[in-house]
XYZ file of C-alpha atoms in Angstrom:
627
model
C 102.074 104.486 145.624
C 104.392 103.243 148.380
C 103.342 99.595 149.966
C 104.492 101.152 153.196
C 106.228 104.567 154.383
C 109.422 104.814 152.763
C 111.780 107.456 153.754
C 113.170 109.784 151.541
C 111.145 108.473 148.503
C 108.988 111.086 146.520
C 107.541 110.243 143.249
C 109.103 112.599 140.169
C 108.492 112.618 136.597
C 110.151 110.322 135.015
C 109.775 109.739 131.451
C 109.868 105.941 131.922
C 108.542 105.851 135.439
C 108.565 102.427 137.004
C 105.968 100.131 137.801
C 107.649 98.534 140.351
C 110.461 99.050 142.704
C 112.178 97.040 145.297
C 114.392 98.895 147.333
C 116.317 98.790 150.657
C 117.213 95.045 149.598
C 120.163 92.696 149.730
C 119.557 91.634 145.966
C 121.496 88.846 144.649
C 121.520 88.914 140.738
C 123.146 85.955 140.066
C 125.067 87.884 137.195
C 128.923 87.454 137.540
C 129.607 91.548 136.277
C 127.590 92.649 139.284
C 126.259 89.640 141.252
C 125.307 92.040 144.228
C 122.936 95.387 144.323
C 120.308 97.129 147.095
C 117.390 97.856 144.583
C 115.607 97.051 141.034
C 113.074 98.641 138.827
C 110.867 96.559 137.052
C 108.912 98.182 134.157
C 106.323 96.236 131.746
C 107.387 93.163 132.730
C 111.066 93.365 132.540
C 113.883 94.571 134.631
C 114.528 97.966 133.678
C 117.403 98.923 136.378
C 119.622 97.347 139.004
C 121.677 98.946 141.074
C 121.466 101.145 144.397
C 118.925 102.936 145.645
C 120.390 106.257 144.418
C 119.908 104.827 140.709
C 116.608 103.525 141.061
C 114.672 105.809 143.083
C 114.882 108.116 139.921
C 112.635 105.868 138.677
C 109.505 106.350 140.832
C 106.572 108.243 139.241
C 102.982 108.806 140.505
C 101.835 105.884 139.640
C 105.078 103.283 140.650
C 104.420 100.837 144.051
C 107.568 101.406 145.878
C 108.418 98.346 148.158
C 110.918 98.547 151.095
C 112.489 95.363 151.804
C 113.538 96.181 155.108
C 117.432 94.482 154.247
C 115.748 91.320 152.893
C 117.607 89.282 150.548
C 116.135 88.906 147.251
C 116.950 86.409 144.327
C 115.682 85.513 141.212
C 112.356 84.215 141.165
C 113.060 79.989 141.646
C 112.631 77.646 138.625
C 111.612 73.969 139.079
C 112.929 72.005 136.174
C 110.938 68.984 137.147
C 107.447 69.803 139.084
C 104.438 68.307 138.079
C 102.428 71.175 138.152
C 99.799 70.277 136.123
C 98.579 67.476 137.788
C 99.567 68.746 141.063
C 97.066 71.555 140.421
C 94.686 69.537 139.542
C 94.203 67.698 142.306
C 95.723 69.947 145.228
C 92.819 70.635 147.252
C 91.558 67.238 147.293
C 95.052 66.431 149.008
C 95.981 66.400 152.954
C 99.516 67.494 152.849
C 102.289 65.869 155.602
C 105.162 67.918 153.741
C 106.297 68.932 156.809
C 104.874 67.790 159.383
C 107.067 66.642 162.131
C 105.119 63.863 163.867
C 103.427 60.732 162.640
C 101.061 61.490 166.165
C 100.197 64.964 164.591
C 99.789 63.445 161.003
C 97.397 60.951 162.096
C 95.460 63.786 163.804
C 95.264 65.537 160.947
C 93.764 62.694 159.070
C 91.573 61.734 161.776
C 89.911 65.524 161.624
C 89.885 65.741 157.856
C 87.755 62.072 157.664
C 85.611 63.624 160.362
C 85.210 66.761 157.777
C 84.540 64.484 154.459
C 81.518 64.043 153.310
C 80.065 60.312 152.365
C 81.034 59.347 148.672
C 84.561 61.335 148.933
C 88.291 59.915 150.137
C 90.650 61.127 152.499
C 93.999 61.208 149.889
C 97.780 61.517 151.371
C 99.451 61.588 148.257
C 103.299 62.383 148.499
C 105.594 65.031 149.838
C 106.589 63.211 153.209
C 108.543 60.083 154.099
C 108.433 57.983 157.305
C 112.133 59.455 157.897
C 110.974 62.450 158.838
C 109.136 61.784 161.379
C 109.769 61.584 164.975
C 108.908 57.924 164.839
C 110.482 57.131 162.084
C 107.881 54.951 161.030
C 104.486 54.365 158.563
C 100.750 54.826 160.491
C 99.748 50.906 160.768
C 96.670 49.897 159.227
C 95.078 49.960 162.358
C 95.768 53.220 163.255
C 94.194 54.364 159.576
C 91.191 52.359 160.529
C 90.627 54.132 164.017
C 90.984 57.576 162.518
C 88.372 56.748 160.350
C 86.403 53.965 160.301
C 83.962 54.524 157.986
C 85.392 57.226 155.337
C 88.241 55.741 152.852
C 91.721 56.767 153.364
C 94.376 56.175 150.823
C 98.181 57.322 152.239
C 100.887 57.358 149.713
C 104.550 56.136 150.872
C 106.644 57.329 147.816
C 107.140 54.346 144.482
C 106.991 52.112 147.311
C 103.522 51.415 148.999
C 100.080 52.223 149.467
C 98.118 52.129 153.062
C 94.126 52.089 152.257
C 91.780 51.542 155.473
C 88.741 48.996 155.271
C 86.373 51.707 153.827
C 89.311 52.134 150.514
C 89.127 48.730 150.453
C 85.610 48.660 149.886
C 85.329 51.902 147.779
C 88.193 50.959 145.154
C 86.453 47.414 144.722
C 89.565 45.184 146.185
C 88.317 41.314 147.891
C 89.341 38.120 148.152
C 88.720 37.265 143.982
C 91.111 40.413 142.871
C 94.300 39.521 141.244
C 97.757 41.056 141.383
C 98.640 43.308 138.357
C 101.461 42.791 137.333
C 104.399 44.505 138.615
C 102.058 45.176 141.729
C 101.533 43.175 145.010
C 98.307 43.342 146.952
C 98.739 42.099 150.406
C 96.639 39.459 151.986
C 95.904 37.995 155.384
C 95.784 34.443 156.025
C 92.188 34.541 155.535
C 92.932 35.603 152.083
C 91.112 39.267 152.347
C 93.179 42.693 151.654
C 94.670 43.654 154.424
C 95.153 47.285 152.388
C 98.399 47.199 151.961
C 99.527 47.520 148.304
C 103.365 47.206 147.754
C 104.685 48.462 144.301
C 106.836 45.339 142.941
C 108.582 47.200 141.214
C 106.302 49.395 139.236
C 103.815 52.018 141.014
C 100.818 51.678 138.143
C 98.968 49.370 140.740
C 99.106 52.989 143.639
C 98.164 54.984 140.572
C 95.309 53.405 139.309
C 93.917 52.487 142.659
C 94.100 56.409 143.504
C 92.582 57.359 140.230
C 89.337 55.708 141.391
C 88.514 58.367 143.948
C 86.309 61.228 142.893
C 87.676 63.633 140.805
C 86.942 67.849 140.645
C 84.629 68.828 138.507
C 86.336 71.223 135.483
C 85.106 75.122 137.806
C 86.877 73.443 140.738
C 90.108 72.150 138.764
C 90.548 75.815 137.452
C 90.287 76.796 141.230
C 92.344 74.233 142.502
C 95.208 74.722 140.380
C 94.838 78.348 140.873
C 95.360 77.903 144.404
C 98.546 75.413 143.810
C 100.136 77.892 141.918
C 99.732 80.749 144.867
C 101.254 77.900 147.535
C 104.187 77.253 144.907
C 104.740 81.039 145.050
C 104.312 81.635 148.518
C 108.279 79.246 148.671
C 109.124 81.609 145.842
C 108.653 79.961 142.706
C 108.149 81.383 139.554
C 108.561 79.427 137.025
C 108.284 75.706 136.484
C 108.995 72.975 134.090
C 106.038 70.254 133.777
C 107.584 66.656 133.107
C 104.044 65.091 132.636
C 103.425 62.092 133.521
C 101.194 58.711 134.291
C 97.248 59.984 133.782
C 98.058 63.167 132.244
C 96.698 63.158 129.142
C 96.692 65.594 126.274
C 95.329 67.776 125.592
C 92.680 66.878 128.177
C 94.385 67.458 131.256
C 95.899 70.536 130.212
C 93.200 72.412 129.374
C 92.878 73.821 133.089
C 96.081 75.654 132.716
C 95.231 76.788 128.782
C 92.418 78.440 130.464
C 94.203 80.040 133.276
C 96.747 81.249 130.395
C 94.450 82.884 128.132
C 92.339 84.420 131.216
C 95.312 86.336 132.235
C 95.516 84.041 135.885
C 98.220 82.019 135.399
C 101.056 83.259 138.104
C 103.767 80.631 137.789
C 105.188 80.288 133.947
C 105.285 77.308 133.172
C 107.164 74.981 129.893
C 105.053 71.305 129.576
C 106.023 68.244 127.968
C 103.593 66.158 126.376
C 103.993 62.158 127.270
C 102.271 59.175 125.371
C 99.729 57.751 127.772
C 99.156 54.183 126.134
C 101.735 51.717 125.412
C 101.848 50.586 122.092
C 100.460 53.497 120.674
C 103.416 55.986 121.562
C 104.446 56.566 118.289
C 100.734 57.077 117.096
C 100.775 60.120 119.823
C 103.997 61.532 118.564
C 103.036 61.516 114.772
C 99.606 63.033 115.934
C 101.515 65.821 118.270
C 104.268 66.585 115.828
C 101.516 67.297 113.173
C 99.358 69.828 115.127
C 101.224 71.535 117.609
C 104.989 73.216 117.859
C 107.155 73.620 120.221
C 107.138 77.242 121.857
C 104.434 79.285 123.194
C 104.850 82.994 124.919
C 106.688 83.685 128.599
C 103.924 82.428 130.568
C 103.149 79.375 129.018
C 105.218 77.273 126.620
C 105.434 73.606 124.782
C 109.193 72.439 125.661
C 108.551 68.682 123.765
C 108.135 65.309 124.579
C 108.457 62.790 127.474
C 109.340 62.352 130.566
C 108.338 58.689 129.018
C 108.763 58.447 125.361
C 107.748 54.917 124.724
C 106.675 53.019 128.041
C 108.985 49.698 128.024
C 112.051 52.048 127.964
C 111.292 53.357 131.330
C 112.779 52.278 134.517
C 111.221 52.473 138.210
C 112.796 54.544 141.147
C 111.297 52.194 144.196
C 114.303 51.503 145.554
C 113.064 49.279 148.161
C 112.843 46.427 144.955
C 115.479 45.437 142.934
C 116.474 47.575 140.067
C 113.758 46.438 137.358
C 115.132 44.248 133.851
C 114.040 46.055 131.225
C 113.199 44.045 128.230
C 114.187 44.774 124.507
C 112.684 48.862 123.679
C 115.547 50.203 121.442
C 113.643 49.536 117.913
C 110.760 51.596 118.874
C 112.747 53.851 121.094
C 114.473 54.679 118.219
C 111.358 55.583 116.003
C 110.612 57.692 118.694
C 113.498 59.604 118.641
C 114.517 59.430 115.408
C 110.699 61.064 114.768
C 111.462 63.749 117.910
C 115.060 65.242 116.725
C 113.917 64.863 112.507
C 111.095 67.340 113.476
C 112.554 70.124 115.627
C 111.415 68.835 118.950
C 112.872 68.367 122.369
C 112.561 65.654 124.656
C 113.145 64.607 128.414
C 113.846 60.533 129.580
C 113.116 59.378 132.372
C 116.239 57.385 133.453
C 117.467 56.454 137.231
C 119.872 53.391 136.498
C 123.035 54.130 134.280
C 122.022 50.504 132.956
C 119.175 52.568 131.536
C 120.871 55.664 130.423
C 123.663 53.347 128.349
C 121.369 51.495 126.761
C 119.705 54.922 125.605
C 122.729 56.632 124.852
C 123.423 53.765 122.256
C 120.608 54.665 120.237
C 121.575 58.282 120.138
C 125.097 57.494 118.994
C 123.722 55.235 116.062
C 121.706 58.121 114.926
C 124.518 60.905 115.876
C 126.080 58.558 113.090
C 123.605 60.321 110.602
C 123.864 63.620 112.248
C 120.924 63.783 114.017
C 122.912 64.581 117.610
C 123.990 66.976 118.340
C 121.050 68.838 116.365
C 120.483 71.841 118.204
C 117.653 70.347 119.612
C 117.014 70.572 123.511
C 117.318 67.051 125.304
C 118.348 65.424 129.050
C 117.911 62.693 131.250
C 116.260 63.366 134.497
C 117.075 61.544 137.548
C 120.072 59.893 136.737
C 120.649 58.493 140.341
C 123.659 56.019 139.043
C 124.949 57.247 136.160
C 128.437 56.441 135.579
C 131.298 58.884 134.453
C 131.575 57.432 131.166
C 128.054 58.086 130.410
C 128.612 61.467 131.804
C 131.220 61.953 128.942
C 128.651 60.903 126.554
C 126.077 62.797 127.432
C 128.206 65.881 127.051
C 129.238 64.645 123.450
C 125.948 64.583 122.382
C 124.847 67.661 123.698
C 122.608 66.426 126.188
C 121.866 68.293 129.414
C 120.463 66.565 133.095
C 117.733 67.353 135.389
C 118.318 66.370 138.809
C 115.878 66.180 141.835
C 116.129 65.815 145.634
C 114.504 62.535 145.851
C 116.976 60.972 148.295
C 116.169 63.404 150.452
C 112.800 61.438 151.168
C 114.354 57.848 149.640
C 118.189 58.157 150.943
C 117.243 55.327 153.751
C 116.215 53.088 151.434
C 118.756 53.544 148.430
C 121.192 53.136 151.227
C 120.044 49.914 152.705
C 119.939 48.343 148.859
C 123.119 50.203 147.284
C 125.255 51.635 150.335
C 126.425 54.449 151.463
C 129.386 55.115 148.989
C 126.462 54.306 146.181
C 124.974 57.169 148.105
C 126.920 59.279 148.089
C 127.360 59.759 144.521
C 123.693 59.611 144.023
C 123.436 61.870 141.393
C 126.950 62.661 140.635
C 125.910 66.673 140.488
C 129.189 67.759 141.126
C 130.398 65.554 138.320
C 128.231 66.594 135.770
C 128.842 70.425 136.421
C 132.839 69.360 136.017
C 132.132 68.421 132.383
C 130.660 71.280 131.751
C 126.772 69.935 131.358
C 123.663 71.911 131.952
C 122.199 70.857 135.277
C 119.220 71.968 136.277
C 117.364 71.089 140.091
C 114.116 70.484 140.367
C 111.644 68.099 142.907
C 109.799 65.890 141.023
C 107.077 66.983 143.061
C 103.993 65.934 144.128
C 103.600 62.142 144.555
C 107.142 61.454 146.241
C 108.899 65.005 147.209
C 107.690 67.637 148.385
C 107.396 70.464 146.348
C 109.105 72.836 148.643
C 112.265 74.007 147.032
C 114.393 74.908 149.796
C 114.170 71.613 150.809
C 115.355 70.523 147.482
C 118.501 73.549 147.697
C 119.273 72.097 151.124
C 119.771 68.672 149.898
C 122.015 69.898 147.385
C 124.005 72.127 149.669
C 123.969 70.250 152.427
C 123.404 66.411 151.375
C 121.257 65.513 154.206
C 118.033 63.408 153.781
C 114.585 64.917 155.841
C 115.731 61.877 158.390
C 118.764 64.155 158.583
C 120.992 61.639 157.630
C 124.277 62.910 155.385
C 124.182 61.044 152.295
C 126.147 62.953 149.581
C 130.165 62.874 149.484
C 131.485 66.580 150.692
C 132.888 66.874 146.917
C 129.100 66.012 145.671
C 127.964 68.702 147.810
C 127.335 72.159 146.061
C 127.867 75.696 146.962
C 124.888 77.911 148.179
C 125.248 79.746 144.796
C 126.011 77.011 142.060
C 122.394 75.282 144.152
C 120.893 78.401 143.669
C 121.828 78.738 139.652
C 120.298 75.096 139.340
C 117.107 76.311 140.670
C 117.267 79.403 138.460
C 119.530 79.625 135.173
C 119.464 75.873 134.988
C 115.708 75.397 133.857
C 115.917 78.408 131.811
C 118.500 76.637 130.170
C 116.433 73.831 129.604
C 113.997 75.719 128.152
C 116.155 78.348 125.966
C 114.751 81.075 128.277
C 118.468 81.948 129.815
C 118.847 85.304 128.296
C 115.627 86.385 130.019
C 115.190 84.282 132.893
C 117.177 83.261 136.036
C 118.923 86.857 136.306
C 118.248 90.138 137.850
C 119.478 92.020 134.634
C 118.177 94.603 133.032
C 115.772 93.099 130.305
C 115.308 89.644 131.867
C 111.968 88.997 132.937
C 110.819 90.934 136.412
C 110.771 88.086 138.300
C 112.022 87.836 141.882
C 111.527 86.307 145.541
C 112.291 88.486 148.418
C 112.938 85.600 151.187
C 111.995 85.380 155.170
C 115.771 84.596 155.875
C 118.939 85.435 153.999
C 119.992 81.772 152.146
C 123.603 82.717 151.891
C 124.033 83.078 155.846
C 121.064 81.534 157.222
C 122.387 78.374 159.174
C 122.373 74.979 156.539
C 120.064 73.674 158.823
C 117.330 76.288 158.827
C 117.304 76.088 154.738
C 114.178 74.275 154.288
C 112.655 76.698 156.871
C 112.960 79.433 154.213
C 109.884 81.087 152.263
C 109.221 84.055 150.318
C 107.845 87.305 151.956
C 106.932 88.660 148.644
C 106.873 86.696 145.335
C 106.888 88.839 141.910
C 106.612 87.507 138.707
C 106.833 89.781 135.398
C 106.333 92.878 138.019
C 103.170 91.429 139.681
C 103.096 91.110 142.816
C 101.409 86.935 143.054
C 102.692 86.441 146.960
C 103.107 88.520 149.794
C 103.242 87.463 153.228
C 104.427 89.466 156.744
C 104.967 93.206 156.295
C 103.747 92.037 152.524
C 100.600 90.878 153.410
C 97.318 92.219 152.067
C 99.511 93.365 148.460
C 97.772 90.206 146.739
C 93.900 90.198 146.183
C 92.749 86.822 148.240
C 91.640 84.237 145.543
C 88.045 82.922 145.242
C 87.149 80.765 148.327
C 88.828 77.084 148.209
C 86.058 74.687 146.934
C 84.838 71.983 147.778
C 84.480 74.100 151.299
C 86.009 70.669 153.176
C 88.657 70.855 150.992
C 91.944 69.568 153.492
C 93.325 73.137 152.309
C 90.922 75.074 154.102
C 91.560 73.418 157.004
C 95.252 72.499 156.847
C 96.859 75.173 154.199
C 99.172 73.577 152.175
C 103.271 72.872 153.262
C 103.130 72.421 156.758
C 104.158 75.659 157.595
C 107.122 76.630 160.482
C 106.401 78.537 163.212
C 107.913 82.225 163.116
C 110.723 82.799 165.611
C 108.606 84.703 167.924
C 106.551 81.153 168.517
C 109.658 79.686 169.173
C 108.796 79.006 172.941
C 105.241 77.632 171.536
C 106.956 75.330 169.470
C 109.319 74.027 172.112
C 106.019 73.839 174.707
C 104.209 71.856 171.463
C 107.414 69.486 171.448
C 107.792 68.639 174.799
C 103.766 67.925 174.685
C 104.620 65.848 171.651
C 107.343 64.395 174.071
C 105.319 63.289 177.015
C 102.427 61.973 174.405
C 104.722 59.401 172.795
C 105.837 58.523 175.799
C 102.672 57.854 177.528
C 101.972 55.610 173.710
C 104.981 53.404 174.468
C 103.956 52.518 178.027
C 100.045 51.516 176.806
C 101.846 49.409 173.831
C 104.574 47.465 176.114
C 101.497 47.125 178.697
C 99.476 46.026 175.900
C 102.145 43.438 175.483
C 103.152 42.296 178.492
C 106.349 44.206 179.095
C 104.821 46.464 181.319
C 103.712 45.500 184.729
C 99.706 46.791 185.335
C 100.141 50.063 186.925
C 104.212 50.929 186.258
C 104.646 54.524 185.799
C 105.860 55.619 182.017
C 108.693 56.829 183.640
C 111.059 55.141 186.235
C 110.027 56.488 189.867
C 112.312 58.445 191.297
C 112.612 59.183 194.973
C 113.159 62.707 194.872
C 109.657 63.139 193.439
C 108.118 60.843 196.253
C-alpha cells in the first residue's frame, strides 16, 4: 500500500516482503563501506536492505507501505545523549515554549494570551529553551512588563541556571514576603521597602528556581501519560528517535518514571529511551544506591532501558553551570564519592557525572585512579562526564586511560555571552574541547541537556557544533573546535548508542540495525550553516513505524488523544516555535518589518517617557522629501 503514487512500483511476492520501504531518497547511512544509497527496506523492526531502488523494490509485497521521498535526504534516526525526557514529558503541556521565538515583543504576546487563557488556581510557566540572546532585543521582559501581561494570573519565566522573573500574582501564589529568607546558595531580590520585587537570582546554585517552580500545580497521573505522549511526538517531529535520560533535580524513582513504564508496556512509547537513576536526597545517596543495586539491573529491551546511575551521584560532588557567578568551591566529597563509586563499578553498573569545571573533573578522576589501583577501572563498565566545559588536556588523557567516554551539549549556544564575559573568548573557544577529545580517540556523544536551559531542538545543537555560533549568532568555538557536518552528525547518532552499548544496532542504516530513520525538510550536508537549526523531519520512523509525518507525509500518523488540560499553552502555541516554510517567506519578511516599525514606535514612547524625546517628535527623523 503506497503512501502516495509511486511510479513503476507494483507489489510481487516476495517471500520476505517488506513492511516498509523508503525509496527515491538521498539516504545517508553513516556506514564507512557504503555511507551513501537511494532506498531501504525495513522489515520487523530492523533494516532488512539498503541499497538502490532496483534492490529494494523487490521487496514490496501486498501488504508493504511504499514511501517516495521525493530526493529527500534521510539519516539515521537522531539520538540525544543528554535530554531530560522524562521530566520534560511530564510537564510539557503545562509549558509556554520561546524555543524559537524571535522577538521578546512576540514572546510577551504570547504570554500575555496564554494568562488570558489560564484558569484561576493555575501558573503561566516559561521554563527553558530560549535565552535573551536570541532575541531581537537582546534583552529579559522587565518585571513590569510580566505584570502588565498579566496582572492577576502568576507567571514564572525561566532565564537558564541564572534567574527567575515571577510577577506579583507568583509572588503571592509561591508564598514569598517581606519575612522569607534566602536559601542558601539562592538570592531573592528586594526593593528598598524590603518586599520581593520577583526577581530570584541563582547564587550559584539553581535549587532556589527549582523549588519555587515545583510549587505550581502539577498534572494529574491520565494527563502526565498524555503529556509525555505528546513530548515524545514534538521530539520526533525534529527527528529524534532515541534519547538518553540524565535524570535529574525532582525526579524521583521510581515515582516519576512510572509515566514512561506505562507508555512502555502499553506499546506507546515512540522515542527509545536509556534512563539513569539519580539520588534525590543528600545524605542518603548511598542508601539509594544500595537500595537500586539490590532490586533492579541495568538493561531493559530496545525501547526502554536502565543505563545506571547519576547525572549526580552524591550531591556535594556536583558543580553549577551559572556562569554569570563565580565558579562554585566545592567542599571535601571524595570519601563518600568514593563509596559511591566504588559500590557502582563492584556491581556491574554504569554511571554519568555531572562535571563543567576541570577543577571538578580532576578532583574526580583522582578517585578513579586510586581505585583503578585495585582494578576496578577500566572494568568494562560504561562511564563519562557530561558537560565538561573546561576540561583540560591532561584530564582528557586521563579520561581515555580509564576508559571513560564524554557527553557534550550545546549549552553555549544559549550561555556563550555570559561564559564569555566571565572566562573570555579564547576560554570560549575551547569550551568543550570536542575536537580534542575525538583526537584521543574518546567516545563523544552530543546531546542538549534539554528542557530547563536548551532547547531541545537538535539541529540547533548540530549547528553549534558545526558551526560554533551561539542563538545571539555570535562565533564562539575556535575553527579547529569546530566539527564536520558528518563527525556532528555521528555524535547525535553512533555516539549515544555508544553510550549505551546499542552501536551494533543503532546509529546506522545497515542491514540488521534497528529501522530507525528521519527523512529531513532540507538536505543537512548542503543546506546553508545558517539554515541548520531551521531543519525538521518530514517523516520520522522508528523500528519501521511511522511516529511523525509532516508535508507530503502528513495524515500517515493517527492524531493523538486531544492535548489536556484543553488551555494547555500547546494547544494554542504547538511546541518549538516553528519556521515559516519558504513559500511564507514574503509573510515572514512583511511580519519583520511589522516587528520593525513596532519596536521602533516602543523606543520613541520610552525616550518620551524619559525626557529624551520632545512631546510630539516623530519616531523617525522628518525628512523633507516626505513633506
Amino acid at each position: 500500500m503506497a503512501t502516495m503514487p509511486v511510479a513503476g512500483v507494483r507489489p510481487g511476492a516476495p517471500e520476505q516482503p517488506a513492511d516498509l520501504v523508503i525509496r527515491n531518497a538521498k539516504v545517508y547511512t553513516n556506514a564507512p563501506g557504503r555511507p551513501q544509497a537511494t532506498a531501504l527496506a525495513i522489515r520487523a523492526g530492523s533494516i532488512q536492505a539498503v541499497g538502490d531502488d532496483a534492490e529494494v523494490v523487490p521487496l514490496v509485497g501486498p501488504g508493504t507501505r511504499v514511501v517516495d521521498a521525493l530526493g529527500r535526504r534521510a539519516v539515521p534516526g537522531l539520538n540525544d545523549a543528554h535530554l531530560h525526557v522524562i521530566r520534560g514529558g511530564l510537564n510539557y503541556v503545562m509549558e509556554l515554549r520561546w524555543d524559537g521565538v524571535r522577538t521578546l515583543r512576540e514572546a510577551l504576546a504570547m504570554l500575555k494570551v496564554q494568562a488570558e487563557r489560564t484558569p484561576p488556581g493555575q501558573w503561566v510557566r516559561v521554563v527553558g529553551g530560549w535565552s535573551a540572546d536570541q532575541f531581537a532585543e537582546r534583552r529579559l521582559p522587565t518585571l513590569e512588563e510580566l505584570n502588565a501581561a498579566a496582572p492577576d494570573t502568576p507567571v514564572f519565566v525561566l532565564h537558564l541556571y541564572q534567574s527567575a522573573l515571577l510577577n506579583r500574582a507568583a509572588l503571592r501564589a509561591a508564598g514569598f514576603a517581606r519575612d522569607t529568607q534566602d536559601p542558601v546558595g539562592g538570592q531573592i531580590v528586594r526593593g528598598h521597602d524590603g518586599e520581593p520585587t520577583g526577581l530570584l537570582i541563582a547564587a550559584p546554585g539553581a535549587l532556589l528556581l527549582y523549588s519555587t517552580l515545583a510549587k505550581a500545580p502539577m498534572l494529574d497521573e491520565a494527563d502526565r501519560a498524555g503529556s509525555t505522549r505528546h513530548f515524545l511526538r514534538e521530539l520526533n517531529r525534529f527527528g529524534l528517535t532515541s534519547a538518553i535520560d540524565a535524570a535529574g533535580g525532582f525526579q524521583s524513582f521510581p515515582e516519576n518514571y512510572g509515566t514512561v513504564m506505562e507508555l512502555a508496556r502499553r506499546g506507546e512509547l515512540t522515542l527509545r529511551i536509556a534512563y539513569h537513576l539519580f539520588p534525590q536526597t543528600a545524605g542518603q545517596e548511598l542508601d539509594d544506591l544500595n537500595r537500586w543495586i539490590s532490586t533492579v539491573k541495568p538493561g531493559g529491551d530496545e525501547w526502554l532501558r536502565l543505563n545506571g546511575a547519576g547525572e549526580n551521584l552524591t550531591w556535594a560532588a556536583a558543580d553549577f553551570e551559572n556562569f554569570t557567578e563565580p565558579r562554585p568551591q566545592l567542599g571535601a566529597y571524595e570519601a563518600q564519592f568514593e563509596k559511591a563509586v566504588r559500590l557502582l563499578m563492584e556491581n556491574g553498573w554504569g554511571f554519568r557525572l555531572h562535571a563543567t569545571y576541570d577543577e571538578t573533573i580532576r578532583r574526580d578522576l583522582a578517585v578513579f585512579e586510586k581505585l583503578a589501583a585495585e582494578g576496578l577501572f577500566p572494568h568494562g563498565n560504561r562511564w563519562l562526564f557530561d558537560h565538561a566545559e573546561t576540561v583540560s588536556p591532561d584530564s582528557l588523557d586521563r579520561i581515555a586511560a580509564l576508559g571513560g567516554a564524554v557527553s557534550v551539549q550545546n549549552r553555549l549556544s544559549f550561555q556563550g555571552e555570559a561564559f564569555v564575559s566571565r572566562y573570555g573568548a579564547p576560554a570560549a573557544a575551547e569550551a568543550p574541547p570536542v575536537r580534542a577529545m575525538l583526537n584521543r580517540g574518546l567516545t563523544v556523544a552530543g546531546g542538549t541537556d534539554a528542557t530547563r536551559v536548551s532547547s531541545y531542538n537538535p539541529w540547533v545543537a548540530l549547528h553549534w557544533l558545526v558551526s560554533g555560533r551561539a542563538v545571539s549568532g555570535r562565533r564562539l568555538a575556535a575553527d579547529h573546535n569546530r566539527l564536520s557536518r558528518e563527525q556532528a552528525l555521528e555524535l547525535y547518532t553512533l555516539g549515544g548508542a555508544r553510550l549505551t552499548g546499542e552501536e551494533a544496532v543503532k546509529g546506522r542504516l545497515t542491514v540488521g540495525s534497528y529501522g530507525d530513520v528521519a527523512l529531513l525538510s532540507a538536505d543537512y550536508f548542503s543546506v546553508p550553516e545558517a539554515d541548520i537549526p531551521h531543519i525538521e523531519a518530514v517523516l520520522t520512523v522508528v523500528g519501521g513505524r511511522i511516529v511523525h509525518g509532516a508535508q507530503e507525509h502528513r495524515g500517515l500518523v493517527p492524531e493523538l488523544p486531544a492535548v489536556t488540560p484543553s488551555w494547555s499553552p500547546v494547544t494554542r502555541f504547538g511546541g518549538y516555535h516553528a519556521t515559516p516554510a519558504p513559500s511564507l517567506a514574503g509573510v515572514q519578511q512583511a511580519e519583520g518589518v511589522l516587528d520593525a516599525v513596532a519596536a521602533s514606535e516602543e523606543q520613541h514612547a520610552w525616550r518620551s517617557a524619559r525626557g529624551l524625546a520632545l512631546p510630539g517628535q516623530p519616531a523617525v527623523p522628518a525628512d523633507p522629501c516626505f513633506f
